Amino acid sequence: MCNPNLGLIPFPARIIHITENTADTKTFRVVGEDEKKPFAHMPGQCAMLSLPGVGEAMFSISSASTNEEFYEFSIKRVGKLTSELHTLQVDSPITLRGAYGRPFPVNDVLIGQDLLFIAGGIGLAPLRSVIRYVFDNRDKYGAVDIVYGARSSADLVFLEEIQNEWTARPNTRVHLTIDREEEGWSGNVGFVPTYIKQLSFNPSKIALICGPPVMIKYSLATLIEMGFEKTQVYTTLEMRMKCGIGKCGRCNIGHKYACIDGPVFRCDEIDELPEEY
Amino acid sequence: MNEQEKMRTRAKELHAAGIIKQVLAWEAGAFPSYPAPAFFTKPNAFEKIVYNEFCTANLSKYVINITEKTLIFLRPCDAHSFAQLVKENQVKRENTYVIAVGCEGCVQVDEGEARDLLESCRTCTKTDYPLFDEEINTQNNPRESTNKAARFAEVTRLDSEENTARYAFWQAHFSQCIRCNACRNICPTCHCKECVMDSDHPLDGQFYHAIRALHQDGRCTDCGQCSRVCPRGIPVHLLNRKLIYTSNK
Amino acid sequence: MQSPVYTCSLDNVTQLINRIAEKMPVYGDFGSSKTTLSPKGFFLPALEKLYETAKINDSYKITPAPPENAPFVLLGIRACDAAAIEILDGVYLNDPIDPQYKARRHASYIVTFACETMGANCFCQSVNINPAAPKGDVKAWVKNGTFFWLAQSEKGERLTELLLDLLERTIPAGNDLLPVEPPDSAPALPLPADMLSAFNAPVWDNLHRACIACGTCTFLCPTCQCYDISSHECTENSEKTHCTRQWDACLYPGFTQMAHGNPRPSKKERFRQRFMHKLVYHMQKYGTSACVGCGRCVNKCPVNMNIVKVAHVLAQEEVNAYV
Amino acid sequence: MSVKIVAFCCNWCSYAGADLAGTSRLNYPAQVKIIRVPCSCRVDVQFILRAFVRGADGVIVCGCHLGDCHYSTGNYHAEGRLTQLFSLLDFMGFERERVHLEWISAAEGAKFAATMDAFVTQVSALGKNERYRNMYTKAGAQNE
């Protein structure tokens, strides 16, 4: 936990920049009062963004923790709060509290390993914070492979950033795919799990998966077929969260709470938990 | 009260004849005076069907949208709720086999001891069963018309009082309410898929009882379950009785 | 050093209470049996304001609700509720500490009262709680006509100092002065050892059907900890909004409802979660089951569903083992 | 302190009546806030109760005369529903005079102004609405 006074009282914050990723996804750049970041965070952690009078929800911080000036949240318009957030303009005020959740193990397990990022749709947001952290400390990590799929090319978030910056990075391979044939798309077509099987990575890598539950399930199965151990695969489980500090009893899977024992879980830990997500 | 034996045998006969697939009745609880509603699907479990004055739960709400043919035992108050649900086509009549069963009134249980008759049984005016396929011991339903006056006694007493006295009466009761929704979830005619009161806005709760009563206006069968289940003993049924009283006038 | 046992005659117990009442508010009494609502509401109220936000020149000013630390005394708390408060302490007083709960808890003095007999649907002995030896800052009990008072914590001693002139000291002569323990009337509550087998037990399919998912058991339960946070405008002026915390129940459909679905779609999963958390999950996380056997849910459940029956059915024992 | 009144006016008759009162320079108290509804039977019991929760001191529902309703039976439903609501509110101890149902046709601008005047004076006599606001379920008052 990076923020000692973790509680339910938020910090006032402001949106300083909004980029339109896709038709229903926007990335909001947020800073606290007097342009500073009220709390530090690690890759994979999330924060509670709230609009007084509307509600509060947990979003993963998609900017790198090494980025000092702002947080970034990539938010898809799905419900009451997200639709309200999508109507906000630059400089509109919000409130923010965090950082919550167990981060990806970037400073221990991942050091010196070859990394395989598998993302689906908006699932790239939590992984992006890890990817950018890895790029900022590139020498500490081995080869990086990124497999990213979405329903259509219009649904690929951060597409220009991926094509301009990420592909240019040393020892990094990016594999994009979309579900259905689209004219003007030169990349691969097909679901992420089948695409992983075609690429067939050697099982010494550490895999990080994030996306819709059905994609996680089949990608994990494919990885196991290729010889990956469950202890080498990390994923995030999405549950409804209200407090973020393991008290309100809502986000439990078995006796573990997704907001403090997760949302990042190692796949062998998930097998000990009941089939509830 | 040997309805229990007849109910068990009839359940076995009907199941054996293939007329019904499951039985909805009461089964013994872990504590003696707390029988619970239960679905019995296997014939050997029919022995566990229980029927006594502690079977206070109204069974009609369990058969909403039931798909398998179910035998259900109904007392006069349950039967009226069941008829209302059939009228509002929440229940397919052909999916149910109804046996009307005699009732001498149920007993309020608190801390394990049987207190006096349930308020709704003391003021019960129903001796008829709107619809049923069979009957068991329905001839000994004791109530006659004497309860007609008792039914609205409390309502007329409150009506005669000063407006401010009534306000104090209700404010004292409602300030104890912990919004546990037991009165809503037990009420047979309160079966919306999504309740308007589920909005997470505490201020809406202020008129929860008034709005709930008005939603049952003209549909409430006065079965008394709402007051029976209230953990704080709030006489919620009086609101519905007042609405019945004014619409009867 | 164990603090001395004090006594006073039964009829000036009310004098004791009035003396305390002069110093701080007193709730409850040494009544006949446990209260309908559990003392949980004193530490985690059913509805409380967390903070207020006001929009001032285009930024939100947040004023947290001040923690309530006015001292108060809870009288006549029974062994089950005292154990329940300890279970809630385990949740809310370890990292990250809940400031509101901590303020109220540190301002409270718990005076417990030993039970001579088991209530009709009490089963605290089945979860190995001794009704005659409740925890709490002060333990009080009545034995052959005299009222006993024993401070069990530093707070308890502070409370005792207020009453020294009303209480007489006794020579601690062995345990014939101690309250007598009621005979054990029910077998131990069987707790499923392994989580996954309990979770996948087929009994849930039929067991949940009677439940009407109303939440009465969770609101009355002294150890149910779940709450909901919601934010809404003030009625007076819509510029101000306040964020409230209120009791919530895992039995309600909206409890885990998310925009893309609900991991507990039907009543069966929610019913299972209620008892799994109480009997299994809490045991795995904190080492004790979260049920203190107070019997409130047994007494007030609209359809007479209860945790003893569920525990026995879950352990594949015949339900009417001792009916 | 001036009382706040909410008036639900049915679009076809009472709202037109209010319009007529305006055009013929008849004035009625400014505290009346008019909410236009398609028909008097569109007024749900919750609208009225929520109005009180959010600070209204009196609520009046105006509709077409029985028989003139554009939807033919709308005002009959409204009458049935609102008489039950009013009797229940009285039964629960709220001041019956804070709520009122009135039939005002499109031609009765004068009657509209007069009704509003009478209602505002009636509610002002009662003063600010405290009872509706305090009937809180304290959701968890401490044990007795």
Coordinates of N, CA, C and O in Angstrom, one line a residue, chain A residues 187-259:
Chain A
G187 N -3.2 -6.1 -40.4 CA -2.7 -7.0 -39.4 C -3.5 -8.3 -39.3 O -4.3 -8.6 -40.2
N188 N -3.3 -9.1 -38.3 CA -3.9 -10.4 -38.1 C -5.4 -10.2 -37.8 O -5.8 -9.2 -37.3
V189 N -6.1 -11.3 -38.2 CA -7.6 -11.3 -37.9 C -7.9 -12.6 -37.2 O -7.4 -13.6 -37.6
G190 N -8.5 -12.4 -36.0 CA -8.9 -13.6 -35.3 C -8.9 -13.3 -33.8 O -8.5 -12.2 -33.4
F191 N -9.4 -14.2 -33.0 CA -9.5 -14.0 -31.6 C -8.1 -14.1 -31.0 O -7.2 -14.8 -31.5
V192 N -7.9 -13.4 -29.8 CA -6.6 -13.4 -29.2 C -6.1 -14.8 -28.9 O -5.0 -15.2 -29.2
P193 N -6.9 -15.7 -28.2 CA -6.4 -17.0 -27.9 C -5.9 -17.8 -29.1 O -4.8 -18.4 -29.1
T194 N -6.6 -17.7 -30.2 CA -6.2 -18.5 -31.4 C -4.9 -17.8 -31.9 O -3.9 -18.5 -32.3
Y195 N -4.8 -16.5 -31.8 CA -3.6 -15.8 -32.3 C -2.4 -16.2 -31.5 O -1.3 -16.4 -32.1
I196 N -2.6 -16.4 -30.2 CA -1.4 -16.8 -29.4 C -0.9 -18.1 -29.8 O 0.3 -18.4 -29.9
K197 N -1.9 -19.0 -30.1 CA -1.5 -20.4 -30.5 C -0.6 -20.3 -31.8 O 0.4 -20.9 -31.9
Q198 N -1.1 -19.4 -32.8 CA -0.3 -19.3 -34.0 C 1.1 -18.8 -33.7 O 2.1 -19.3 -34.2
L199 N 1.2 -17.8 -32.8 CA 2.5 -17.2 -32.5 C 3.4 -18.1 -31.7 O 4.6 -18.1 -31.8
S200 N 2.8 -19.0 -30.9 CA 3.5 -20.0 -30.1 C 4.8 -19.5 -29.5 O 5.9 -19.7 -30.0
F201 N 4.6 -18.9 -28.3 CA 5.7 -18.4 -27.5 C 6.4 -19.5 -26.8 O 5.7 -20.4 -26.3
N202 N 7.7 -19.3 -26.5 CA 8.3 -20.4 -25.7 C 8.0 -20.2 -24.2 O 7.9 -19.1 -23.8
P203 N 7.7 -21.3 -23.5 CA 7.0 -21.1 -22.2 C 7.9 -20.7 -21.0 O 7.7 -20.9 -19.9
S204 N 9.1 -20.0 -21.3 CA 9.9 -19.5 -20.2 C 9.5 -18.1 -19.8 O 10.0 -17.5 -18.9
K205 N 8.5 -17.5 -20.6 CA 8.2 -16.1 -20.3 C 7.2 -16.0 -19.1 O 6.6 -17.0 -18.7
I206 N 7.1 -14.8 -18.6 CA 6.0 -14.5 -17.6 C 4.9 -13.8 -18.4 O 5.1 -12.9 -19.1
A207 N 3.7 -14.3 -18.3 CA 2.5 -13.8 -19.0 C 1.7 -12.9 -18.1 O 1.4 -13.3 -17.0
L208 N 1.2 -11.8 -18.7 CA 0.2 -10.9 -17.9 C -1.0 -10.8 -18.8 O -0.9 -10.2 -19.9
I209 N -2.2 -11.2 -18.3 CA -3.4 -11.2 -19.2 C -4.4 -10.3 -18.6 O -4.5 -10.2 -17.3
C210 N -5.1 -9.5 -19.4 CA -6.1 -8.6 -18.9 C -7.1 -8.3 -20.0 O -6.7 -8.0 -21.1
G211 N -8.4 -8.5 -19.6 CA -9.5 -8.3 -20.7 C -10.7 -9.0 -20.2 O -10.9 -9.3 -19.0
P212 N -11.7 -9.1 -21.1 CA -12.9 -9.8 -20.8 C -12.7 -11.2 -20.2 O -11.8 -11.9 -20.7
P213 N -13.5 -11.6 -19.2 CA -13.3 -12.9 -18.6 C -13.2 -14.1 -19.6 O -12.3 -15.0 -19.4
V214 N -14.0 -14.0 -20.6 CA -14.0 -15.2 -21.5 C -12.6 -15.2 -22.2 O -12.0 -16.3 -22.4
M215 N -12.0 -14.1 -22.6 CA -10.7 -14.1 -23.3 C -9.7 -14.6 -22.3 O -8.8 -15.4 -22.7
I216 N -9.8 -14.2 -21.0 CA -8.8 -14.6 -20.0 C -8.8 -16.2 -19.9 O -7.8 -16.8 -20.0
K217 N -10.0 -16.7 -19.9 CA -10.1 -18.2 -19.7 C -9.5 -18.9 -20.8 O -8.6 -19.8 -20.6
Y218 N -9.8 -18.5 -22.1 CA -9.3 -19.3 -23.2 C -7.8 -19.0 -23.5 O -7.0 -19.9 -23.8
S219 N -7.4 -17.8 -23.2 CA -5.9 -17.5 -23.4 C -5.1 -18.3 -22.4 O -4.1 -18.9 -22.7
L220 N -5.6 -18.4 -21.2 CA -4.9 -19.2 -20.1 C -4.8 -20.6 -20.6 O -3.7 -21.3 -20.5
A221 N -5.9 -21.2 -21.1 CA -5.9 -22.6 -21.6 C -4.9 -22.7 -22.6 O -4.1 -23.7 -22.6
T222 N -4.8 -21.8 -23.6 CA -3.8 -21.9 -24.7 C -2.4 -21.9 -24.1 O -1.6 -22.7 -24.5
L223 N -2.2 -21.0 -23.2 CA -0.8 -20.9 -22.6 C -0.4 -22.2 -21.9 O 0.7 -22.7 -22.1
I224 N -1.4 -22.8 -21.2 CA -1.1 -24.0 -20.5 C -0.7 -25.1 -21.5 O 0.3 -25.9 -21.4
E225 N -1.5 -25.1 -22.7 CA -1.2 -26.1 -23.7 C 0.3 -25.9 -24.2 O 1.0 -26.9 -24.5
M226 N 0.7 -24.7 -24.3 CA 2.0 -24.4 -24.8 C 3.1 -24.7 -23.8 O 4.3 -24.4 -24.0
G227 N 2.7 -25.1 -22.6 CA 3.7 -25.5 -21.6 C 3.9 -24.5 -20.5 O 4.8 -24.6 -19.7
F228 N 3.1 -23.4 -20.5 CA 3.3 -22.4 -19.4 C 2.8 -23.0 -18.1 O 1.8 -23.8 -18.1
E229 N 3.5 -22.7 -17.0 CA 3.0 -23.1 -15.7 C 2.1 -22.0 -15.2 O 2.2 -20.8 -15.6
K230 N 1.1 -22.4 -14.4 CA 0.1 -21.4 -13.9 C 0.9 -20.4 -13.0 O 0.4 -19.2 -12.9
T231 N 2.0 -20.7 -12.4 CA 2.6 -19.7 -11.6 C 3.3 -18.7 -12.4 O 3.8 -17.7 -11.9
Q232 N 3.4 -18.9 -13.8 CA 4.0 -17.9 -14.6 C 3.0 -16.9 -15.2 O 3.4 -16.0 -15.9
V233 N 1.7 -17.1 -14.9 CA 0.7 -16.3 -15.5 C 0.0 -15.4 -14.5 O -0.5 -15.9 -13.5
Y234 N -0.1 -14.1 -14.8 CA -0.8 -13.2 -13.8 C -2.0 -12.6 -14.6 O -1.9 -12.4 -15.8
T235 N -3.1 -12.4 -13.9 CA -4.3 -11.8 -14.5 C -5.0 -10.9 -13.5 O -4.6 -10.9 -12.3
T236 N -5.9 -10.1 -14.0 CA -6.7 -9.3 -13.0 C -8.2 -9.7 -13.1 O -8.7 -10.1 -14.1
L237 N -8.8 -9.8 -11.9 CA -10.2 -10.2 -11.8 C -11.0 -8.9 -11.5 O -10.7 -8.2 -10.6
E238 N -12.1 -8.7 -12.2 CA -12.9 -7.5 -12.0 C -14.1 -7.8 -11.2 O -14.9 -8.6 -11.5
M239 N -14.2 -7.1 -10.0 CA -15.4 -7.3 -9.2 C -15.9 -5.9 -8.8 O -15.2 -4.9 -8.9
R240 N -17.2 -5.8 -8.3 CA -17.7 -4.5 -7.9 C -17.0 -4.1 -6.7 O -16.8 -4.9 -5.7
M241 N -16.6 -2.8 -6.6 CA -15.9 -2.4 -5.5 C -16.5 -1.1 -5.0 O -16.9 -0.2 -5.8
K242 N -16.6 -0.9 -3.6 CA -17.1 0.3 -3.1 C -16.1 1.0 -2.2 O -15.9 2.2 -2.2
C243 N -15.5 0.2 -1.3 CA -14.6 0.9 -0.3 C -13.1 0.9 -0.8 O -12.4 1.8 -0.7
G244 N -12.7 -0.3 -1.4 CA -11.3 -0.3 -1.9 C -10.3 -0.7 -0.9 O -9.1 -0.9 -1.2
I245 N -10.8 -0.9 0.4 CA -9.8 -1.2 1.5 C -10.2 -2.5 2.2 O -9.8 -2.7 3.3
G246 N -11.0 -3.4 1.5 CA -11.2 -4.7 2.1 C -12.1 -4.7 3.3 O -12.0 -5.6 4.2
K247 N -13.1 -3.8 3.4 CA -14.0 -3.7 4.5 C -15.4 -3.9 4.2 O -16.2 -4.5 4.9
C248 N -15.8 -3.4 3.0 CA -17.3 -3.3 2.7 C -17.8 -4.7 2.3 O -19.0 -4.9 2.0
G249 N -16.9 -5.7 2.1 CA -17.4 -7.1 2.0 C -18.0 -7.4 0.7 O -18.7 -8.4 0.5
R250 N -17.7 -6.7 -0.4 CA -18.4 -6.8 -1.6 C -17.6 -7.6 -2.7 O -18.2 -8.3 -3.5
C251 N -16.3 -7.3 -2.7 CA -15.6 -7.8 -3.9 C -14.9 -9.1 -3.6 O -13.8 -9.4 -4.2
N252 N -15.5 -9.9 -2.8 CA -14.7 -11.1 -2.4 C -14.9 -12.2 -3.4 O -15.9 -12.4 -4.0
I253 N -13.8 -13.0 -3.6 CA -13.8 -14.2 -4.3 C -13.3 -15.2 -3.3 O -12.2 -15.2 -2.9
G254 N -14.3 -16.0 -2.8 CA -13.9 -16.9 -1.7 C -13.5 -16.0 -0.5 O -14.1 -15.0 -0.2
H255 N -12.4 -16.3 0.2 CA -12.1 -15.5 1.4 C -11.1 -14.3 1.0 O -10.7 -13.6 1.8
K256 N -10.8 -14.2 -0.3 CA -9.9 -13.1 -0.7 C -10.7 -11.9 -1.3 O -11.7 -12.1 -1.9
Y257 N -10.2 -10.7 -0.9 CA -10.9 -9.6 -1.5 C -10.1 -9.1 -2.7 O -8.9 -8.9 -2.7
A258 N -10.9 -8.8 -3.8 CA -10.2 -8.4 -5.0 C -9.6 -7.0 -4.9 O -8.6 -6.7 -5.6
C259 N -10.0 -6.2 -3.9 CA -9.5 -4.9 -3.8 C -8.2 -4.8 -3.0 O -7.4 -3.9 -3.2

